[in-house]
Tab-separated table of C-alpha atoms in Angstrom:
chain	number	residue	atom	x	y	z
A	66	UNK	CA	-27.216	4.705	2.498
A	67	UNK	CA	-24.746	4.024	5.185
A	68	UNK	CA	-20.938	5.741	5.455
A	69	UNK	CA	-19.661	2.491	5.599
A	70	UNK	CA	-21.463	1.706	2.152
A	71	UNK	CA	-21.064	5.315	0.807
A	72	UNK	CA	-17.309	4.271	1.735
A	73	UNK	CA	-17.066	1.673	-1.011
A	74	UNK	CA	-18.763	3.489	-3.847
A	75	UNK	CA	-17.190	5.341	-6.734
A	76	UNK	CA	-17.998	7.228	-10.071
A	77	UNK	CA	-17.332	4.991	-13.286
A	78	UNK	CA	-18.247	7.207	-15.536
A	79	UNK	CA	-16.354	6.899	-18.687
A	80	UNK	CA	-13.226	8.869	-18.965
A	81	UNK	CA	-13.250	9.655	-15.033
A	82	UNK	CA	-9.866	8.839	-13.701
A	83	UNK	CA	-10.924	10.010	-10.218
A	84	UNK	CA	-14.590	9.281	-8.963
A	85	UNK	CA	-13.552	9.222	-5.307
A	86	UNK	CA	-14.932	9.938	-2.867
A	87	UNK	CA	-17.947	10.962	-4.093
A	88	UNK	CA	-19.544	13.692	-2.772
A	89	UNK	CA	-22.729	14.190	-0.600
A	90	UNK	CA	-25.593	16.315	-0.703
A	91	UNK	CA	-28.380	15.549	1.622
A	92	UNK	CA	-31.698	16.636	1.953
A	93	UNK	CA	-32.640	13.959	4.484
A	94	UNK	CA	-30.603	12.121	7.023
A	95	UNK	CA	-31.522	9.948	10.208
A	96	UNK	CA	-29.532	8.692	12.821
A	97	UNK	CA	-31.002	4.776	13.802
A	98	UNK	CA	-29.862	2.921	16.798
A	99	UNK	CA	-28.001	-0.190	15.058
A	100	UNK	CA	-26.554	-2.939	17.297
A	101	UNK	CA	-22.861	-2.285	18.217
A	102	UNK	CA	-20.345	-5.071	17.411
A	103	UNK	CA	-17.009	-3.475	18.176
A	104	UNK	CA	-14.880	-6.558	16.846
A	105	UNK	CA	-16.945	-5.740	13.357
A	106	UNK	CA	-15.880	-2.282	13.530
A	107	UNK	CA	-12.762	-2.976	14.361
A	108	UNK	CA	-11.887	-5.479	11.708
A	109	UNK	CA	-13.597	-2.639	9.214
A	110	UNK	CA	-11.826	0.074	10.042
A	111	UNK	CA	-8.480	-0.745	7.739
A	112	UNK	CA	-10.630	-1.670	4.664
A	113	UNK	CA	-11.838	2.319	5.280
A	114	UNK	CA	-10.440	5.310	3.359
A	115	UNK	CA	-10.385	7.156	6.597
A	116	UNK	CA	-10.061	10.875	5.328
A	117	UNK	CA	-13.240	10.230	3.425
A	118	UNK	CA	-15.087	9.071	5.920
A	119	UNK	CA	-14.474	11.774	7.935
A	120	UNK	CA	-15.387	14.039	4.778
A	121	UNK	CA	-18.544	12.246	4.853
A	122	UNK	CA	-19.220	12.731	8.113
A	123	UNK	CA	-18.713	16.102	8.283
A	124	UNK	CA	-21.098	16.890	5.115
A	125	UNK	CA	-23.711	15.525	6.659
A	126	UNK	CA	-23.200	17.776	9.872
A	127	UNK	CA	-22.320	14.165	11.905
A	128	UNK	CA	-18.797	14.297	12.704
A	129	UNK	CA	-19.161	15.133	15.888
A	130	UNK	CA	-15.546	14.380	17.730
A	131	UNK	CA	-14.546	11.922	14.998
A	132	UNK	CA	-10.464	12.393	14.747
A	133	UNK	CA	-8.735	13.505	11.618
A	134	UNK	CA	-6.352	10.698	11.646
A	135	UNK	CA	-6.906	7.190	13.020
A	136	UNK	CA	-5.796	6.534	16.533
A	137	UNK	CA	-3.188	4.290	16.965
A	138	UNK	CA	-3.960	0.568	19.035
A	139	UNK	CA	-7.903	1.232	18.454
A	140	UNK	CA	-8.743	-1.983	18.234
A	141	UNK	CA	-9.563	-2.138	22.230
A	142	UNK	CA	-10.424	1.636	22.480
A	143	UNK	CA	-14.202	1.308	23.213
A	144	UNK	CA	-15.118	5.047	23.305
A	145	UNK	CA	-13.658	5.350	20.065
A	146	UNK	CA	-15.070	2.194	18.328
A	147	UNK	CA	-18.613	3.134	19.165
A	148	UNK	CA	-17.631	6.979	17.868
A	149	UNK	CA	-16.769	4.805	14.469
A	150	UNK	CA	-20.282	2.211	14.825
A	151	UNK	CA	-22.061	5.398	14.908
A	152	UNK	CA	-20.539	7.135	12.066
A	153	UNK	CA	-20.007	3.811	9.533
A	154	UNK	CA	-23.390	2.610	10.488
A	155	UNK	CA	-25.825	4.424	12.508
A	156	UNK	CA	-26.101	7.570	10.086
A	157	UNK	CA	-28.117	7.248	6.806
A	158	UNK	CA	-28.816	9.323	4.155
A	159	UNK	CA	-32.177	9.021	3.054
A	160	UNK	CA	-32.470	11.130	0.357
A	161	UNK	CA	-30.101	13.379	-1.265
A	162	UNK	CA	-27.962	12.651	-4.225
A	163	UNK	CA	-24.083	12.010	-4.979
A	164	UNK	CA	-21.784	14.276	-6.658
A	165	UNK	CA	-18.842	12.905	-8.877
A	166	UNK	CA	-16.202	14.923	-7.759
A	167	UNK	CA	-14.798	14.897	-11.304
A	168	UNK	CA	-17.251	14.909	-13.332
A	169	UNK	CA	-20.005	16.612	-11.710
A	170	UNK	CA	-22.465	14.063	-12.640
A	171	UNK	CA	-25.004	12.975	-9.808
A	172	UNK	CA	-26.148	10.066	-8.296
A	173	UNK	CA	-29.440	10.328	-6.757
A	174	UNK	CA	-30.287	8.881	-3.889
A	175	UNK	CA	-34.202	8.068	-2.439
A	176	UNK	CA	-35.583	5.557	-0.059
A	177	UNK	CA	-32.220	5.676	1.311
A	178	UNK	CA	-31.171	4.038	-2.406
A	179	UNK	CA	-27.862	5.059	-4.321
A	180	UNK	CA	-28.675	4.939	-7.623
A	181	UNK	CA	-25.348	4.306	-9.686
A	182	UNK	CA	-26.651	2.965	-12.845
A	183	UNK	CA	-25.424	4.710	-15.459
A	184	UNK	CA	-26.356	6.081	-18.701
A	185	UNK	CA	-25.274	4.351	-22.323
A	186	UNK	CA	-23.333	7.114	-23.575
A	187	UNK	CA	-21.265	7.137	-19.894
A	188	UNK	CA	-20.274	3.569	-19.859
B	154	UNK	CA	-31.835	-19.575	15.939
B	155	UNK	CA	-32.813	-22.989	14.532
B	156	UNK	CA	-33.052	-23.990	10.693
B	157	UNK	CA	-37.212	-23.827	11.322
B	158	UNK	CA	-36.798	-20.575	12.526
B	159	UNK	CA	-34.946	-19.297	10.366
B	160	UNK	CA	-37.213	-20.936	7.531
B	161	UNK	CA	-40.632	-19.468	9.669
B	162	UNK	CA	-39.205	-16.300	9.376
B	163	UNK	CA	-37.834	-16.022	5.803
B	164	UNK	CA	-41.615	-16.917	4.932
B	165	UNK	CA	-42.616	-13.654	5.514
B	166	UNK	CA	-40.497	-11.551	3.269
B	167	UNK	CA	-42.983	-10.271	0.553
B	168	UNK	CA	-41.680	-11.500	-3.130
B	169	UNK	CA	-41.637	-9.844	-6.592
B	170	UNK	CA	-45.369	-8.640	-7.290
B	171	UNK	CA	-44.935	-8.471	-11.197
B	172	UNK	CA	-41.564	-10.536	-12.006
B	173	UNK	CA	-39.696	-9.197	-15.147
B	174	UNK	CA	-38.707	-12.273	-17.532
B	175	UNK	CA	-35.675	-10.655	-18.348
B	176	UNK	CA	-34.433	-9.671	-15.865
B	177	UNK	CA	-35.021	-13.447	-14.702
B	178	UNK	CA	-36.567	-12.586	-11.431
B	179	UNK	CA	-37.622	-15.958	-9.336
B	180	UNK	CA	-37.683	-15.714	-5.675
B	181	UNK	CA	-35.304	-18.167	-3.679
B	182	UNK	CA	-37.756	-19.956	-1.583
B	183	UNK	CA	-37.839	-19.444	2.119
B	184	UNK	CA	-36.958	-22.994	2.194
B	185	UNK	CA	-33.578	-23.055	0.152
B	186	UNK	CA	-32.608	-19.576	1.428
B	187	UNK	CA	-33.259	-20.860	5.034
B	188	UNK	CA	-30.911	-23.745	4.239
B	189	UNK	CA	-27.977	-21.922	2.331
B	190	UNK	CA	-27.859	-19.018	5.037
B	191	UNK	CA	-28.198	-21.860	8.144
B	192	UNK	CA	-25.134	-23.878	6.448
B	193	UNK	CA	-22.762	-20.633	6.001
B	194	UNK	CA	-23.269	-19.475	9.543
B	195	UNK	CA	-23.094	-23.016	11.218
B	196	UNK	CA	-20.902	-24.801	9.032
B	197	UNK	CA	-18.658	-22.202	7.892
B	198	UNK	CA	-19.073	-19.277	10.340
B	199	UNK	CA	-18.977	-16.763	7.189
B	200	UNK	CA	-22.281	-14.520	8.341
B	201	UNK	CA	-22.127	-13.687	11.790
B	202	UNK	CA	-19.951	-10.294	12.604
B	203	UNK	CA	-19.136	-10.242	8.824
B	204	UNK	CA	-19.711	-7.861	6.105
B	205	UNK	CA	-21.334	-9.659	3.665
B	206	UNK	CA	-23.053	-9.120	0.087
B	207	UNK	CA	-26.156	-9.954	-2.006
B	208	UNK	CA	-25.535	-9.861	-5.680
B	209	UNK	CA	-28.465	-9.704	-7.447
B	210	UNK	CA	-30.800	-9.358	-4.519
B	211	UNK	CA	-34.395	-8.743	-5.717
B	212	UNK	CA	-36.617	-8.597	-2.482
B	213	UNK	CA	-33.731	-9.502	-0.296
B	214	UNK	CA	-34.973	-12.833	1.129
B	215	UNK	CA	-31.158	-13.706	1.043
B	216	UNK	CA	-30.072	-10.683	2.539
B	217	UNK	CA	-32.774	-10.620	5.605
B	218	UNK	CA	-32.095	-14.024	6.413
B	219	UNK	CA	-27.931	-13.202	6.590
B	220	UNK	CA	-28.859	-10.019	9.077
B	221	UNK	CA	-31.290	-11.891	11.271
B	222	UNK	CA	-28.240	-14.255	11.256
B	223	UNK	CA	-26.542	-10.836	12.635
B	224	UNK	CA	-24.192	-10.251	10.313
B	225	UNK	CA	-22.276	-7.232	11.022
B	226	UNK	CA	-23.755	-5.614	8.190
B	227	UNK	CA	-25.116	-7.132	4.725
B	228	UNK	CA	-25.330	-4.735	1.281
B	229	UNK	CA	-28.081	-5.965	-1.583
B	230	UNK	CA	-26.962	-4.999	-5.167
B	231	UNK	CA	-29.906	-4.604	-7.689
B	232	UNK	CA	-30.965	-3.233	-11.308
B	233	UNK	CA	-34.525	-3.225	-10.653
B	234	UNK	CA	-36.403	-0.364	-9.034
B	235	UNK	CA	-39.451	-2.218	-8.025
B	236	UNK	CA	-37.600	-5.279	-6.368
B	237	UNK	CA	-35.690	-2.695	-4.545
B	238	UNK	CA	-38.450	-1.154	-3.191
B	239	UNK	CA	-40.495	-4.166	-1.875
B	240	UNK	CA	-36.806	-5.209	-0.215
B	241	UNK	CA	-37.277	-1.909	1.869
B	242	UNK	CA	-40.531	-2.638	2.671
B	243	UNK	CA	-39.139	-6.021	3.666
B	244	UNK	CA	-36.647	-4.284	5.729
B	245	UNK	CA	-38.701	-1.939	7.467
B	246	UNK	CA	-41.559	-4.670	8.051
B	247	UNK	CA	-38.456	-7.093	9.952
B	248	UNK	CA	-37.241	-3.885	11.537
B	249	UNK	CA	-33.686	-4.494	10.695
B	250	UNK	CA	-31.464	-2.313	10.687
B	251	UNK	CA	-27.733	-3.958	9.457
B	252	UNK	CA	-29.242	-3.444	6.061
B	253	UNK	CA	-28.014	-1.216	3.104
B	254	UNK	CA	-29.016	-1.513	-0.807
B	255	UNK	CA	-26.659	-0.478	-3.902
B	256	UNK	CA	-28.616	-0.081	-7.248
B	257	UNK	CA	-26.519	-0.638	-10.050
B	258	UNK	CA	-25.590	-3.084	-12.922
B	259	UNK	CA	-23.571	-6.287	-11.968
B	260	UNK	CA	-22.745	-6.331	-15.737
B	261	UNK	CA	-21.486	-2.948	-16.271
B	262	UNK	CA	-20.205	-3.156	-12.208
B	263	UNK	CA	-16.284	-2.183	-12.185
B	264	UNK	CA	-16.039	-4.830	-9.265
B	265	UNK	CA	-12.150	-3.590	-8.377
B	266	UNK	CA	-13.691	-0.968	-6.621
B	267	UNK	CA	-15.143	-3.174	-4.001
B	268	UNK	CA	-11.724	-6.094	-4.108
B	269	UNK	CA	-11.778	-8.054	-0.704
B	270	UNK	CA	-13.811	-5.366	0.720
B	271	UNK	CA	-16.400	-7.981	1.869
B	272	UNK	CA	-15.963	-10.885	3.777
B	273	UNK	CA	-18.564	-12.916	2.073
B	274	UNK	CA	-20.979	-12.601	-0.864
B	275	UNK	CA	-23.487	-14.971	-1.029
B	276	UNK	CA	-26.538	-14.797	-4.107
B	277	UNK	CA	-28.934	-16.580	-6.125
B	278	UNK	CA	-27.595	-15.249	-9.354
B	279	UNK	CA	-29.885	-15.336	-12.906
B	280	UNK	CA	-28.531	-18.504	-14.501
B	281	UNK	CA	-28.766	-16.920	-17.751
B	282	UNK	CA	-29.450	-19.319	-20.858
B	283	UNK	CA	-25.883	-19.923	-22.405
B	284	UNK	CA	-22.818	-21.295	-20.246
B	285	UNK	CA	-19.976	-19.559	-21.541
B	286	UNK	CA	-21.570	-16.283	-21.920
B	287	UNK	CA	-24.020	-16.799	-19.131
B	288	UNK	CA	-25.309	-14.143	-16.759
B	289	UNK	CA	-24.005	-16.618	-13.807
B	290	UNK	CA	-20.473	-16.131	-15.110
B	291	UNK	CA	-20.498	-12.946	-15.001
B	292	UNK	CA	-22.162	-12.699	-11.333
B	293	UNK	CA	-19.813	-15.170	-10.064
B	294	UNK	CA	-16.455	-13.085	-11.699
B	295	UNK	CA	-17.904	-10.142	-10.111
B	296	UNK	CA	-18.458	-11.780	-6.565
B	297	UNK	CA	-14.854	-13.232	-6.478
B	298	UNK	CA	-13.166	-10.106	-7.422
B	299	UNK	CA	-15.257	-8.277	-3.725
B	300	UNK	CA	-15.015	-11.196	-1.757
B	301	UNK	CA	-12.170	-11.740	0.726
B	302	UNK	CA	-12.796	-15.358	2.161
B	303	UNK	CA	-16.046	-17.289	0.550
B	304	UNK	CA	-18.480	-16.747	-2.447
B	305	UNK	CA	-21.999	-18.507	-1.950
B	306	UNK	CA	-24.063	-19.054	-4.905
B	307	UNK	CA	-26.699	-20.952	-6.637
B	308	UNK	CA	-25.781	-22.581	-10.250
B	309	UNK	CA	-28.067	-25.376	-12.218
B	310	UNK	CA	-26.184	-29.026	-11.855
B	311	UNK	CA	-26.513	-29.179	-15.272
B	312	UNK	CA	-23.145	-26.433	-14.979
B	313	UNK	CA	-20.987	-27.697	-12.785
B	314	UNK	CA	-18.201	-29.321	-14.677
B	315	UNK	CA	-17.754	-26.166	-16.837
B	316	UNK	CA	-17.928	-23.789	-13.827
B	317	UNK	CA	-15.441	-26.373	-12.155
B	318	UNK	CA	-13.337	-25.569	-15.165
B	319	UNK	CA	-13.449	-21.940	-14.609
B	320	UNK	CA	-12.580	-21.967	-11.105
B	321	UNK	CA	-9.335	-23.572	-11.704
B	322	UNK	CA	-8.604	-20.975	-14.296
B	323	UNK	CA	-9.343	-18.901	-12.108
B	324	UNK	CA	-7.389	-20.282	-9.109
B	325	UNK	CA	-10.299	-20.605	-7.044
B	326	UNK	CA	-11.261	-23.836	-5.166
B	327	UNK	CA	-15.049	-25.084	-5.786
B	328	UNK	CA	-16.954	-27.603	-3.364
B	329	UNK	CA	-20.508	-28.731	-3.282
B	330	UNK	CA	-22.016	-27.770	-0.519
B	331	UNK	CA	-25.126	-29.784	-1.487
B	332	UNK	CA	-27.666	-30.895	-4.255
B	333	UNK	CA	-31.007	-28.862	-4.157
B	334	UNK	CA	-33.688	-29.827	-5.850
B	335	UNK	CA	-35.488	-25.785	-6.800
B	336	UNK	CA	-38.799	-25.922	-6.958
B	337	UNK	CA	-40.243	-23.123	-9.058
B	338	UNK	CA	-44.167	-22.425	-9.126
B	339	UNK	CA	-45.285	-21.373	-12.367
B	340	UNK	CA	-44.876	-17.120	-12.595
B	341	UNK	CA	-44.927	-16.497	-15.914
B	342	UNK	CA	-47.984	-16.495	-18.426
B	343	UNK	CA	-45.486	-19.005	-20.695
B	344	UNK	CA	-45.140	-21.665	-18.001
B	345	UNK	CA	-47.289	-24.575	-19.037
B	346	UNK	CA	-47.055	-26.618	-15.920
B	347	UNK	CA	-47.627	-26.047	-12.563
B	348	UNK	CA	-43.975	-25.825	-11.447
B	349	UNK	CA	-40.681	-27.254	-12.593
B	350	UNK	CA	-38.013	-29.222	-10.128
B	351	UNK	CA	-34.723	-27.609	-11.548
B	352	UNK	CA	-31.250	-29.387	-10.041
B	353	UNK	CA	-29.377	-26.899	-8.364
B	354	UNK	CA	-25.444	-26.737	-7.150
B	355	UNK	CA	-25.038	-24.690	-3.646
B	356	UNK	CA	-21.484	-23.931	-4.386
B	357	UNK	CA	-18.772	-22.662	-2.167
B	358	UNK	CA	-15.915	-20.749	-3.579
B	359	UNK	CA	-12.452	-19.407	-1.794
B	360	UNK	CA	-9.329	-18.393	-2.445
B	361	UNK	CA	-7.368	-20.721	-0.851
C-alpha cells in the first residue's frame, strides 16, 4: 500500500462520522525505486489531504524533511517534488494493519493488500 | 510501444486458476485488453502520467497493461483474495512498480470518498444477468462518481440503448469506442460448447 493510495482510503463503518485518516501500524515497510514523473506529482499534490500525508509519513518513520505545510509555487520546485514522489509513491507498507481512528476497528493489511471489506453487521 | 507489443506482453499475465461463477470471474483476453488500453493512450491520451483505476480487477491484465503504458500510477479494486494474489504475482513477475491494489466491495464501496480523485478508471466490469439491477450498473455508478475526465468499460451490445438511457440521466455523454466481438473459452464445468462469441460495447464515458 502506497501513501498516495493510503491517502484516498477511509473507514465506512456504520455509524462512523469520521474514518479519516486512518491510522497506520506497520510491521513491514520497503522503500522501492519507482520512476519519477514530477508533472504527475505535481498535478497530485492538490487532490492530497496534506496534513495526513505527512501523518503517514511520519508513522512509518519516513518523513524525513517533508514540510508541515505545502510550499507555495511547487509545481517547478524539483527538490521538493521528488521529496513528495518518494513519500506518495516510493514507500509501501507491506504488512501491518489500519486503525479507524473512530472506531478502533482494523484493517489489515498483507502482501502489501488493504483489506477494507467489511463485516455484515458494520455496513 | 506498438499494439503487438503491447498484446505480446499482456499474454503473459497469469489468469484466474479456479474462477468463481459468482463472482463472474472471466479474464479479458490479452487481445481485447491490448486493444482498449492501446486506444485510451493513443486516441485519447487518458493513461500516460495519469492516475488511473481498475474496478473489478481480478489478475490485473487491465491494470499491467495501463502501467506498462506508464501511467503515473494505476490502483486495482477487488473482492476476491485469490485473484488478488495471482495480480501480485503478476506484478512482481513484470517488475512494475506504479502498481497498488484496494480489496474491498464495489457494491458496498461509498465511492464519494474517492470523487474525481482519479483521472481515469477503466474495467471489464461483471455484466451481471439483469439490466436494471445489473452488477454493470452498479460498477459503472461507482466509476463515474471517482473519475475526473473518462470512464472505460466493457458492457454486452445487447445493453447499450438502456445504458445510453442512463447516461443521460445521469448527465454523462456515452460514445462507442468500438464493437468487440469477446471470445470466451469454455471455464466452467456448465459450459457446453467450446467457447461463446459474446458482442461487446467498449464504451467511453465523460463529463462533458
Amino acid at each position: 500500500m502506497k501513501l498516495l493510495t493510503h491517502n484516498m482510503l477511509t473507514s465506512h463503518v456504520k455509524g462512523v462520522t469520521k474514518g479519516y485518516p486512518l491510522l497506520i501500524k506497520a510491521t513491514e515497510v520497503k522503500v522501492n525505486e519507482v520512476d519519477f514523473n514530477p508533472q504527475f506529482v505535481s498535478r497530485m499534490i492538490p487532490k492530497l489531504e496534506w496534513s495526513a500525508l505527512v501523518q503517514a509519513a511520519d508513522e512509518l518513520g519516513q518523513r524525513q524533511d517533508l514540510p508541515g505545510e505545502l510550499v507555495p509555487e511547487y509545481e517547478n520546485n524539483e527538490e521538493f517534488l521528488k521529496k513528495v514522489h518518494r513519500v506518495l509513491l516510493e514507500v509501501e507498507v507491506i504488512e501491518g494493519c489500519l486503525r479507524c481512528p473512530e472506531s478502533g476497528r482494523e484493517f489489515p493489511i498483507s502482501r502489501g493488500i488493504p483489506n477494507m471489506l467489511l463485516n455484515e453487521d458494520e455496513v | 510501444m506498438k499494439l503487438k507489443e503491447l498484446e505480446s506482453c499482456l499474454q503473459q499475465v497469469d489468469t484466474f486458476e479456479e474462477p468463481k461463477i459468482l463472482l463472474e470471474q472471466y479474464p479479458t483476453s490479452p487481445h481485447i485488453a491490448a486493444c482498449m488500453l492501446y486506444t485510451i493512450d493513443n486516441t485519447f491520451d487518458d493513461i500516460e502520467g495519469k492516475l488511473v483505476a481498475d474496478l473489478g480487477c481480478g489478475c490485473g491484465v487491465l491494470s499491467i497493461g495501463a502501467a506498462v503504458l506508464d501511467a503515473g500510477l494505476c490502483i486495482g479494486f477487488d473482492i476476491d483474495d485469490d485473484a488478488l494474489d495471482i495480480f501480485k504475482r503478476n506484478a512482481e513477475e513484470f517488475e512494475i512498480s506504479n502498481l497498488d491494489l484496494i480489496q474491498c466491495d464495489l457494491c458496498s464501496l461509498e465511492a464519494e470518498a474517492y470523487a474525481k480523485k482519479f483521472d481515469t478508471v477503466i474495467m471489464n466490469p461483471p455484466f451481471g444477468t439483469k439490466h436494471n439491477q445489473g452488477m454493470d450498473m452498479k460498477f459503472l455508478k461507482a466509476a463515474l462518481t471517482m473519475a475526473k475526465t473518462a470512464v472505460y468499460s466493457l458492457h454486452k451490445t445487447s445493453t447499450r440503448e438502456h445504458i445510453q438511457k442512463k447516461a443521460n440521466d445521469w448527465g454523462v455523454k456515452m460514445e462507442v469506442v468500438a464493437e468487440l466481438r469477446y471470445d470466451l473459452p469454455a471455464s466452467y464445468k456448465f459450459h457446453k460448447k467450446k467457447s461463446v462469441d459474446i458482442q461487446v460495447d467498449f464504451l467511453r464515458f465523460s463529463t462533458t
